[in-house]
């Protein structure tokens, strides 16, 4: 009796590896496609790419009035969060790690009950950046429907990118 292994061509192990790798590649491609589709669905109602954002005023957590306007030397990331958001708690530190010489980060609190809630959140996560207190009008203008939401703006304040949900420091660096 002849075993099956004796009838296989000499390159059979390579062929098996190739089939296995091909299966993995198909699975990875499907995951990427599903992830990209989910991203497109999440961001479908946000401001469009290249849309111009006008400068706007907010009140900072410190009580001062802040102007959010273009920075001609670098890109700007607008990071919208809610103090009750667990994903925001996990991801806000990643935004703070962006290189300030290349990217300006504007952190904007939305859907909060009080300044104390926002201050407690900031104290808990240990962020040392100015925090702007957003309003429902600002939330509606930027079409923020989930947290955290990000916009990447070019030096002329046109939308370069947008995203919703957790993003790693590497993911944010790639987007900016």
Short mmCIF file of N, CA and C in Angstrom, two decimals:
data_model
loop_
_atom_site.label_atom_id
_atom_site.label_comp_id
_atom_site.label_asym_id
_atom_site.label_seq_id
_atom_site.Cartn_x
_atom_site.Cartn_y
_atom_site.Cartn_z
N UNK A 1 0.84 -1.19 0.00
CA UNK A 1 0.00 0.00 0.00
C UNK A 1 0.89 1.25 0.00
N UNK A 2 0.53 2.21 -0.82
CA UNK A 2 1.31 3.44 -0.95
C UNK A 2 0.59 4.54 -0.17
N UNK A 3 1.32 5.23 0.68
CA UNK A 3 0.68 6.32 1.43
C UNK A 3 0.55 7.55 0.54
N UNK A 4 -0.41 8.39 0.91
CA UNK A 4 -0.67 9.60 0.13
C UNK A 4 0.54 10.53 0.11
N UNK A 5 1.26 10.58 1.21
CA UNK A 5 2.38 11.51 1.28
C UNK A 5 3.47 11.16 0.28
N UNK A 6 3.57 9.88 -0.10
CA UNK A 6 4.57 9.50 -1.08
C UNK A 6 4.21 9.93 -2.49
N UNK A 7 2.94 10.22 -2.73
CA UNK A 7 2.50 10.61 -4.06
C UNK A 7 2.51 12.13 -4.27
N UNK A 8 2.82 12.91 -3.25
CA UNK A 8 2.81 14.36 -3.36
C UNK A 8 4.06 14.84 -4.09
N UNK A 9 3.93 15.85 -4.89
CA UNK A 9 5.13 16.40 -5.53
C UNK A 9 6.07 16.99 -4.48
N UNK A 10 7.31 17.21 -4.87
CA UNK A 10 8.32 17.72 -3.93
C UNK A 10 7.97 19.11 -3.41
N UNK A 11 7.23 19.90 -4.16
CA UNK A 11 6.89 21.27 -3.70
C UNK A 11 5.59 21.31 -2.91
N UNK A 12 5.07 20.16 -2.48
CA UNK A 12 3.79 20.11 -1.74
C UNK A 12 3.81 20.96 -0.48
N UNK A 13 4.86 20.95 0.35
CA UNK A 13 4.84 21.81 1.55
C UNK A 13 4.73 23.28 1.19
N UNK A 14 5.38 23.69 0.13
CA UNK A 14 5.29 25.08 -0.31
C UNK A 14 3.87 25.39 -0.77
N UNK A 15 3.26 24.48 -1.49
CA UNK A 15 1.89 24.68 -1.97
C UNK A 15 0.91 24.78 -0.79
N UNK A 16 1.11 23.93 0.21
CA UNK A 16 0.25 23.99 1.39
C UNK A 16 0.40 25.32 2.11
N UNK A 17 1.65 25.78 2.24
CA UNK A 17 1.88 27.08 2.88
C UNK A 17 1.25 28.19 2.05
N UNK A 18 1.39 28.11 0.72
CA UNK A 18 0.82 29.13 -0.16
C UNK A 18 -0.71 29.17 -0.02
N UNK A 19 -1.33 28.00 0.03
CA UNK A 19 -2.79 27.96 0.21
C UNK A 19 -3.18 28.55 1.56
N UNK A 20 -2.45 28.19 2.60
CA UNK A 20 -2.74 28.70 3.93
C UNK A 20 -2.55 30.22 3.98
N UNK A 21 -1.46 30.71 3.41
CA UNK A 21 -1.19 32.16 3.39
C UNK A 21 -2.25 32.88 2.57
N UNK A 22 -2.66 32.27 1.47
CA UNK A 22 -3.73 32.87 0.66
C UNK A 22 -5.01 33.00 1.44
N UNK A 23 -5.32 32.02 2.25
CA UNK A 23 -6.51 32.08 3.10
C UNK A 23 -6.42 33.21 4.11
N UNK A 24 -5.23 33.35 4.71
CA UNK A 24 -5.02 34.44 5.66
C UNK A 24 -5.14 35.80 4.98
N UNK A 25 -4.58 35.92 3.80
CA UNK A 25 -4.65 37.19 3.07
C UNK A 25 -6.09 37.55 2.74
N UNK A 26 -6.87 36.57 2.34
CA UNK A 26 -8.30 36.83 2.07
C UNK A 26 -8.99 37.29 3.34
N UNK A 27 -8.72 36.63 4.45
CA UNK A 27 -9.34 37.02 5.72
C UNK A 27 -8.93 38.43 6.13
N UNK A 28 -7.67 38.75 5.98
CA UNK A 28 -7.18 40.10 6.32
C UNK A 28 -7.84 41.13 5.42
N UNK A 29 -7.90 40.84 4.13
CA UNK A 29 -8.53 41.78 3.19
C UNK A 29 -10.00 41.99 3.54
N UNK A 30 -10.68 40.94 3.96
CA UNK A 30 -12.08 41.08 4.35
C UNK A 30 -12.22 41.93 5.60
N UNK A 31 -11.34 41.73 6.57
CA UNK A 31 -11.38 42.54 7.79
C UNK A 31 -11.12 44.01 7.49
N UNK A 32 -10.15 44.28 6.63
CA UNK A 32 -9.86 45.66 6.24
C UNK A 32 -11.06 46.28 5.54
N UNK A 33 -11.68 45.52 4.64
CA UNK A 33 -12.85 46.03 3.91
C UNK A 33 -14.01 46.31 4.86
N UNK A 34 -14.25 45.42 5.80
CA UNK A 34 -15.33 45.63 6.78
C UNK A 34 -15.00 46.84 7.65
N UNK A 35 -13.75 46.95 8.10
CA UNK A 35 -13.35 48.10 8.92
C UNK A 35 -13.50 49.41 8.16
N UNK A 36 -13.08 49.42 6.91
CA UNK A 36 -13.20 50.64 6.09
C UNK A 36 -14.67 50.98 5.87
N UNK A 37 -15.48 49.98 5.61
CA UNK A 37 -16.92 50.21 5.43
C UNK A 37 -17.55 50.78 6.69
N UNK A 38 -17.15 50.24 7.84
CA UNK A 38 -17.67 50.74 9.12
C UNK A 38 -17.25 52.20 9.33
N UNK A 39 -15.99 52.51 9.01
CA UNK A 39 -15.49 53.89 9.12
C UNK A 39 -16.31 54.83 8.23
N UNK A 40 -16.54 54.42 6.99
CA UNK A 40 -17.33 55.24 6.07
C UNK A 40 -18.75 55.46 6.60
N UNK A 41 -19.33 54.42 7.16
CA UNK A 41 -20.69 54.53 7.71
C UNK A 41 -20.70 55.49 8.91
N UNK A 42 -19.70 55.37 9.80
CA UNK A 42 -19.65 56.23 10.98
C UNK A 42 -19.46 57.70 10.63
N UNK A 43 -18.70 57.98 9.58
CA UNK A 43 -18.36 59.36 9.25
C UNK A 43 -19.24 59.94 8.14
N UNK A 44 -20.26 59.22 7.72
CA UNK A 44 -21.07 59.63 6.57
C UNK A 44 -21.73 60.99 6.74
N UNK A 45 -22.08 61.39 7.95
CA UNK A 45 -22.78 62.65 8.17
C UNK A 45 -21.86 63.78 8.64
N UNK A 46 -20.59 63.49 8.80
CA UNK A 46 -19.66 64.51 9.28
C UNK A 46 -19.34 65.50 8.15
N UNK A 47 -18.66 66.60 8.49
CA UNK A 47 -18.26 67.57 7.48
C UNK A 47 -17.46 66.86 6.39
N UNK A 48 -17.64 67.30 5.17
CA UNK A 48 -16.99 66.67 4.03
C UNK A 48 -15.51 67.04 3.95
N UNK A 49 -14.74 66.16 3.30
CA UNK A 49 -13.34 66.44 3.02
C UNK A 49 -13.26 67.76 2.25
N UNK A 50 -12.29 68.55 2.54
CA UNK A 50 -12.00 69.86 1.94
C UNK A 50 -13.00 70.95 2.33
N UNK A 51 -14.01 70.63 3.14
CA UNK A 51 -14.95 71.68 3.58
C UNK A 51 -14.20 72.68 4.46
N UNK A 52 -14.49 73.94 4.25
CA UNK A 52 -13.84 75.04 4.98
C UNK A 52 -14.52 75.24 6.33
N UNK A 53 -13.73 75.39 7.38
CA UNK A 53 -14.25 75.68 8.72
C UNK A 53 -13.88 77.12 9.06
N UNK A 54 -14.85 77.88 9.47
CA UNK A 54 -14.61 79.27 9.87
C UNK A 54 -14.12 79.31 11.32
N UNK A 55 -13.28 80.28 11.68
CA UNK A 55 -12.87 80.42 13.08
C UNK A 55 -14.09 80.58 13.98
N UNK A 56 -13.96 80.09 15.21
CA UNK A 56 -15.08 80.20 16.15
C UNK A 56 -14.56 80.43 17.56
N UNK A 57 -15.41 81.01 18.39
CA UNK A 57 -15.06 81.30 19.78
C UNK A 57 -15.72 80.28 20.70
N UNK A 58 -15.02 79.99 21.78
CA UNK A 58 -15.55 79.13 22.83
C UNK A 58 -15.16 79.72 24.17
N UNK A 59 -15.69 79.12 25.21
CA UNK A 59 -15.23 79.44 26.56
C UNK A 59 -14.34 78.28 27.00
N UNK A 60 -13.17 78.62 27.49
CA UNK A 60 -12.26 77.60 27.99
C UNK A 60 -12.69 77.14 29.38
N UNK A 61 -12.23 75.99 29.78
CA UNK A 61 -12.53 75.47 31.11
C UNK A 61 -12.08 76.43 32.19
N UNK A 62 -11.06 77.24 31.90
CA UNK A 62 -10.54 78.22 32.86
C UNK A 62 -11.45 79.45 32.97
N UNK A 63 -12.44 79.58 32.06
CA UNK A 63 -13.34 80.72 32.07
C UNK A 63 -12.99 81.78 31.04
N UNK A 64 -11.81 81.70 30.46
CA UNK A 64 -11.40 82.67 29.43
C UNK A 64 -12.12 82.37 28.12
N UNK A 65 -12.20 83.38 27.27
CA UNK A 65 -12.75 83.19 25.93
C UNK A 65 -11.62 82.75 25.03
N UNK A 66 -11.86 81.69 24.26
CA UNK A 66 -10.85 81.18 23.36
C UNK A 66 -11.29 81.30 21.92
N UNK A 67 -10.36 81.60 21.04
CA UNK A 67 -10.61 81.66 19.61
C UNK A 67 -9.94 80.45 18.96
N UNK A 68 -10.73 79.68 18.25
CA UNK A 68 -10.20 78.54 17.50
C UNK A 68 -10.13 79.00 16.05
N UNK A 69 -8.90 79.22 15.58
CA UNK A 69 -8.67 79.76 14.25
C UNK A 69 -7.50 79.02 13.61
N UNK A 70 -7.33 79.18 12.30
CA UNK A 70 -6.24 78.48 11.62
C UNK A 70 -4.87 78.85 12.18
N UNK A 71 -3.99 77.89 12.12
CA UNK A 71 -2.59 78.09 12.46
C UNK A 71 -1.83 77.87 11.16
N UNK A 72 -1.30 78.93 10.59
CA UNK A 72 -0.68 78.86 9.26
C UNK A 72 0.56 77.96 9.21
N UNK A 73 1.08 77.56 10.36
CA UNK A 73 2.31 76.78 10.40
C UNK A 73 2.08 75.27 10.56
N UNK A 74 0.88 74.87 10.97
CA UNK A 74 0.66 73.44 11.25
C UNK A 74 -0.80 73.05 11.11
N UNK A 75 -1.03 71.77 11.07
CA UNK A 75 -2.37 71.23 11.02
C UNK A 75 -3.00 71.34 12.40
N UNK A 76 -4.33 71.22 12.43
CA UNK A 76 -5.07 71.27 13.69
C UNK A 76 -5.92 70.02 13.81
N UNK A 77 -5.91 69.41 14.98
CA UNK A 77 -6.82 68.31 15.28
C UNK A 77 -7.86 68.85 16.26
N UNK A 78 -9.13 68.76 15.87
CA UNK A 78 -10.23 69.07 16.77
C UNK A 78 -10.69 67.74 17.35
N UNK A 79 -10.58 67.59 18.66
CA UNK A 79 -10.95 66.36 19.35
C UNK A 79 -12.18 66.65 20.20
N UNK A 80 -13.33 66.09 19.83
CA UNK A 80 -14.58 66.28 20.56
C UNK A 80 -14.80 65.08 21.47
N UNK A 81 -15.05 65.36 22.75
CA UNK A 81 -15.26 64.28 23.71
C UNK A 81 -16.41 64.63 24.65
N UNK A 82 -16.88 63.61 25.35
CA UNK A 82 -17.87 63.79 26.41
C UNK A 82 -17.27 63.18 27.69
N UNK A 83 -17.43 63.84 28.82
CA UNK A 83 -16.79 63.34 30.05
C UNK A 83 -17.30 61.97 30.51
N UNK A 84 -18.47 61.58 30.07
CA UNK A 84 -19.02 60.28 30.46
C UNK A 84 -18.58 59.15 29.53
N UNK A 85 -17.82 59.47 28.49
CA UNK A 85 -17.46 58.52 27.43
C UNK A 85 -16.22 57.71 27.82
N UNK A 86 -16.37 56.40 27.94
CA UNK A 86 -15.25 55.53 28.27
C UNK A 86 -14.20 55.46 27.18
N UNK A 87 -14.62 55.47 25.92
CA UNK A 87 -13.66 55.44 24.82
C UNK A 87 -12.85 56.73 24.80
N UNK A 88 -13.50 57.85 25.12
CA UNK A 88 -12.78 59.12 25.20
C UNK A 88 -11.71 59.06 26.28
N UNK A 89 -12.06 58.48 27.40
CA UNK A 89 -11.11 58.34 28.52
C UNK A 89 -9.88 57.53 28.07
N UNK A 90 -10.11 56.51 27.26
CA UNK A 90 -9.02 55.65 26.81
C UNK A 90 -8.18 56.29 25.70
N UNK A 91 -8.77 57.19 24.91
CA UNK A 91 -8.07 57.69 23.73
C UNK A 91 -7.53 59.11 23.84
N UNK A 92 -7.99 59.89 24.79
CA UNK A 92 -7.59 61.30 24.84
C UNK A 92 -6.09 61.47 25.06
N UNK A 93 -5.49 60.55 25.77
CA UNK A 93 -4.03 60.61 25.98
C UNK A 93 -3.25 60.46 24.68
N UNK A 94 -3.80 59.71 23.73
CA UNK A 94 -3.15 59.54 22.44
C UNK A 94 -3.11 60.85 21.66
N UNK A 95 -4.15 61.65 21.80
CA UNK A 95 -4.20 62.95 21.12
C UNK A 95 -3.13 63.88 21.72
N UNK A 96 -2.97 63.80 23.02
CA UNK A 96 -2.00 64.66 23.70
C UNK A 96 -0.56 64.31 23.32
N UNK A 97 -0.33 63.12 22.75
CA UNK A 97 1.02 62.71 22.37
C UNK A 97 1.45 63.20 20.99
N UNK A 98 0.55 63.83 20.26
CA UNK A 98 0.92 64.33 18.93
C UNK A 98 2.00 65.40 19.07
N UNK A 99 2.89 65.47 18.10
CA UNK A 99 4.00 66.42 18.12
C UNK A 99 3.46 67.84 17.97
N UNK A 100 3.59 68.68 19.01
CA UNK A 100 3.02 70.03 18.95
C UNK A 100 3.70 70.95 17.94
N UNK A 101 4.88 70.58 17.45
CA UNK A 101 5.50 71.41 16.42
C UNK A 101 4.87 71.17 15.05
N UNK A 102 4.21 70.03 14.89
CA UNK A 102 3.58 69.70 13.61
C UNK A 102 2.06 69.80 13.66
N UNK A 103 1.48 69.55 14.83
CA UNK A 103 0.03 69.48 14.94
C UNK A 103 -0.45 70.19 16.20
N UNK A 104 -1.39 71.08 16.02
CA UNK A 104 -2.02 71.75 17.16
C UNK A 104 -3.26 70.94 17.54
N UNK A 105 -3.43 70.68 18.81
CA UNK A 105 -4.57 69.90 19.29
C UNK A 105 -5.53 70.82 20.03
N UNK A 106 -6.80 70.80 19.63
CA UNK A 106 -7.86 71.54 20.29
C UNK A 106 -8.82 70.51 20.87
N UNK A 107 -8.94 70.51 22.19
CA UNK A 107 -9.83 69.56 22.87
C UNK A 107 -11.11 70.29 23.23
N UNK A 108 -12.24 69.70 22.82
CA UNK A 108 -13.54 70.36 23.03
C UNK A 108 -14.49 69.39 23.71
N UNK A 109 -14.97 69.79 24.89
CA UNK A 109 -15.94 68.99 25.64
C UNK A 109 -17.34 69.28 25.12
N UNK A 110 -18.12 68.23 24.96
CA UNK A 110 -19.53 68.35 24.57
C UNK A 110 -20.37 67.43 25.46
N UNK A 111 -21.64 67.68 25.47
CA UNK A 111 -22.60 66.83 26.20
C UNK A 111 -22.20 66.58 27.66
N UNK A 112 -21.84 67.64 28.34
CA UNK A 112 -21.45 67.55 29.74
C UNK A 112 -22.56 68.20 30.59
N UNK A 113 -22.64 67.78 31.85
CA UNK A 113 -23.64 68.35 32.76
C UNK A 113 -23.15 69.63 33.42
N UNK A 114 -21.86 69.67 33.73
CA UNK A 114 -21.32 70.86 34.40
C UNK A 114 -19.82 70.98 34.12
N UNK A 115 -19.30 72.16 34.39
CA UNK A 115 -17.85 72.37 34.27
C UNK A 115 -17.09 71.42 35.19
N UNK A 116 -17.67 71.17 36.36
CA UNK A 116 -17.02 70.26 37.32
C UNK A 116 -16.85 68.86 36.72
N UNK A 117 -17.85 68.40 35.95
CA UNK A 117 -17.73 67.09 35.30
C UNK A 117 -16.55 67.07 34.33
N UNK A 118 -16.42 68.13 33.56
CA UNK A 118 -15.33 68.22 32.59
C UNK A 118 -14.00 68.31 33.32
N UNK A 119 -13.92 69.13 34.37
CA UNK A 119 -12.68 69.28 35.14
C UNK A 119 -12.29 67.95 35.78
N UNK A 120 -13.25 67.23 36.31
CA UNK A 120 -12.96 65.92 36.93
C UNK A 120 -12.40 64.95 35.89
N UNK A 121 -12.99 64.94 34.72
CA UNK A 121 -12.51 64.08 33.63
C UNK A 121 -11.07 64.43 33.27
N UNK A 122 -10.79 65.71 33.09
CA UNK A 122 -9.45 66.17 32.72
C UNK A 122 -8.44 65.83 33.82
N UNK A 123 -8.83 66.02 35.07
CA UNK A 123 -7.95 65.67 36.19
C UNK A 123 -7.68 64.16 36.20
N UNK A 124 -8.72 63.36 35.96
CA UNK A 124 -8.57 61.90 35.97
C UNK A 124 -7.62 61.40 34.90
N UNK A 125 -7.72 61.98 33.70
CA UNK A 125 -6.88 61.50 32.59
C UNK A 125 -5.52 62.19 32.53
N UNK A 126 -5.36 63.28 33.27
CA UNK A 126 -4.07 63.95 33.37
C UNK A 126 -3.64 64.70 32.12
N UNK A 127 -4.59 65.30 31.45
CA UNK A 127 -4.27 66.06 30.24
C UNK A 127 -3.87 67.48 30.63
N UNK A 128 -2.80 67.96 30.00
CA UNK A 128 -2.31 69.31 30.29
C UNK A 128 -2.42 70.19 29.05
N UNK A 129 -3.60 70.19 28.45
CA UNK A 129 -3.88 71.03 27.29
C UNK A 129 -5.11 71.88 27.61
N UNK A 130 -5.23 73.04 26.99
CA UNK A 130 -6.45 73.83 27.21
C UNK A 130 -7.68 73.05 26.75
N UNK A 131 -8.75 73.16 27.50
CA UNK A 131 -9.99 72.46 27.17
C UNK A 131 -11.07 73.49 26.90
N UNK A 132 -11.69 73.38 25.74
CA UNK A 132 -12.77 74.27 25.34
C UNK A 132 -14.11 73.63 25.70
N UNK A 133 -15.04 74.45 26.14
CA UNK A 133 -16.38 73.98 26.46
C UNK A 133 -17.27 74.23 25.25
N UNK A 134 -17.65 73.16 24.59
CA UNK A 134 -18.49 73.28 23.41
C UNK A 134 -19.95 73.47 23.77
N UNK A 135 -20.73 73.78 22.78
CA UNK A 135 -22.17 74.01 22.94
C UNK A 135 -22.93 73.10 21.99
N UNK A 136 -24.23 72.97 22.20
CA UNK A 136 -25.02 72.19 21.24
C UNK A 136 -24.93 72.75 19.81
N UNK A 137 -24.81 74.06 19.68
CA UNK A 137 -24.68 74.67 18.34
C UNK A 137 -23.38 74.20 17.68
N UNK A 138 -22.29 74.19 18.44
CA UNK A 138 -21.00 73.72 17.92
C UNK A 138 -21.09 72.23 17.57
N UNK A 139 -21.69 71.44 18.43
CA UNK A 139 -21.86 70.00 18.18
C UNK A 139 -22.64 69.78 16.88
N UNK A 140 -23.71 70.56 16.69
CA UNK A 140 -24.52 70.41 15.48
C UNK A 140 -23.76 70.87 14.24
N UNK A 141 -23.01 71.96 14.35
CA UNK A 141 -22.24 72.44 13.19
C UNK A 141 -21.26 71.37 12.72
N UNK A 142 -20.53 70.76 13.67
CA UNK A 142 -19.55 69.74 13.31
C UNK A 142 -20.17 68.35 13.14
N UNK A 143 -21.47 68.27 13.33
CA UNK A 143 -22.22 67.02 13.11
C UNK A 143 -21.66 65.87 13.94
N UNK A 144 -21.38 66.17 15.20
CA UNK A 144 -20.86 65.16 16.12
C UNK A 144 -22.04 64.36 16.67
N UNK A 145 -22.03 63.07 16.37
CA UNK A 145 -23.12 62.19 16.82
C UNK A 145 -22.63 61.07 17.71
N UNK A 146 -21.31 60.94 17.82
CA UNK A 146 -20.71 59.90 18.66
C UNK A 146 -19.38 60.41 19.18
N UNK A 147 -18.89 59.77 20.25
CA UNK A 147 -17.65 60.22 20.89
C UNK A 147 -16.65 59.10 20.97
N UNK A 148 -15.38 59.47 20.90
CA UNK A 148 -14.85 60.76 20.48
C UNK A 148 -14.98 60.91 18.96
N UNK A 149 -15.02 62.15 18.53
CA UNK A 149 -15.00 62.49 17.11
C UNK A 149 -13.80 63.39 16.86
N UNK A 150 -13.14 63.18 15.74
CA UNK A 150 -11.94 63.94 15.40
C UNK A 150 -12.11 64.59 14.04
N UNK A 151 -11.53 65.75 13.91
CA UNK A 151 -11.35 66.37 12.59
C UNK A 151 -9.89 66.76 12.48
N UNK A 152 -9.29 66.53 11.34
CA UNK A 152 -7.95 67.02 11.04
C UNK A 152 -8.14 68.13 10.02
N UNK A 153 -7.65 69.32 10.36
CA UNK A 153 -7.79 70.49 9.50
C UNK A 153 -6.41 70.92 9.01
N UNK A 154 -6.34 71.36 7.76
CA UNK A 154 -5.07 71.84 7.23
C UNK A 154 -4.82 73.27 7.74
N UNK A 155 -3.68 73.87 7.44
CA UNK A 155 -3.39 75.23 7.94
C UNK A 155 -4.38 76.29 7.46
N UNK A 156 -5.15 76.00 6.43
CA UNK A 156 -6.18 76.95 5.98
C UNK A 156 -7.55 76.62 6.57
N UNK A 157 -7.60 75.62 7.46
CA UNK A 157 -8.81 75.18 8.16
C UNK A 157 -9.81 74.47 7.24
N UNK A 158 -9.27 73.71 6.29
CA UNK A 158 -10.11 72.83 5.48
C UNK A 158 -9.99 71.43 6.04
N UNK A 159 -11.08 70.69 5.99
CA UNK A 159 -11.10 69.33 6.53
C UNK A 159 -10.23 68.42 5.67
N UNK A 160 -9.23 67.82 6.31
CA UNK A 160 -8.38 66.83 5.66
C UNK A 160 -8.84 65.42 5.97
N UNK A 161 -9.34 65.24 7.20
CA UNK A 161 -9.76 63.92 7.63
C UNK A 161 -10.72 64.02 8.79
N UNK A 162 -11.41 62.92 9.04
CA UNK A 162 -12.36 62.87 10.15
C UNK A 162 -12.50 61.42 10.57
N UNK A 163 -12.83 61.23 11.82
CA UNK A 163 -12.97 59.88 12.33
C UNK A 163 -13.81 59.89 13.60
N UNK A 164 -14.30 58.73 13.94
CA UNK A 164 -15.10 58.54 15.14
C UNK A 164 -14.56 57.32 15.87
N UNK A 165 -14.48 57.41 17.19
CA UNK A 165 -14.08 56.26 17.98
C UNK A 165 -12.62 56.30 18.39
N UNK A 166 -12.18 55.21 18.97
CA UNK A 166 -10.82 55.11 19.48
C UNK A 166 -9.81 55.23 18.35
N UNK A 167 -8.73 55.92 18.62
CA UNK A 167 -7.60 55.97 17.70
C UNK A 167 -6.32 55.94 18.52
N UNK A 168 -5.41 55.12 18.09
CA UNK A 168 -4.12 55.03 18.77
C UNK A 168 -3.27 56.25 18.42
N UNK A 169 -2.19 56.43 19.15
CA UNK A 169 -1.27 57.53 18.86
C UNK A 169 -0.70 57.36 17.46
N UNK A 170 -0.39 56.12 17.08
CA UNK A 170 0.13 55.87 15.74
C UNK A 170 -0.93 56.20 14.68
N UNK A 171 -2.18 55.80 14.93
CA UNK A 171 -3.25 56.09 13.99
C UNK A 171 -3.46 57.59 13.80
N UNK A 172 -3.38 58.32 14.89
CA UNK A 172 -3.52 59.78 14.80
C UNK A 172 -2.34 60.40 14.06
N UNK A 173 -1.14 59.89 14.33
CA UNK A 173 0.04 60.43 13.63
C UNK A 173 -0.07 60.19 12.13
N UNK A 174 -0.57 59.04 11.73
CA UNK A 174 -0.73 58.74 10.32
C UNK A 174 -1.76 59.67 9.69
N UNK A 175 -2.84 59.95 10.40
CA UNK A 175 -3.89 60.83 9.87
C UNK A 175 -3.42 62.27 9.73
N UNK A 176 -2.50 62.68 10.58
CA UNK A 176 -2.05 64.06 10.54
C UNK A 176 -0.79 64.19 9.74
#
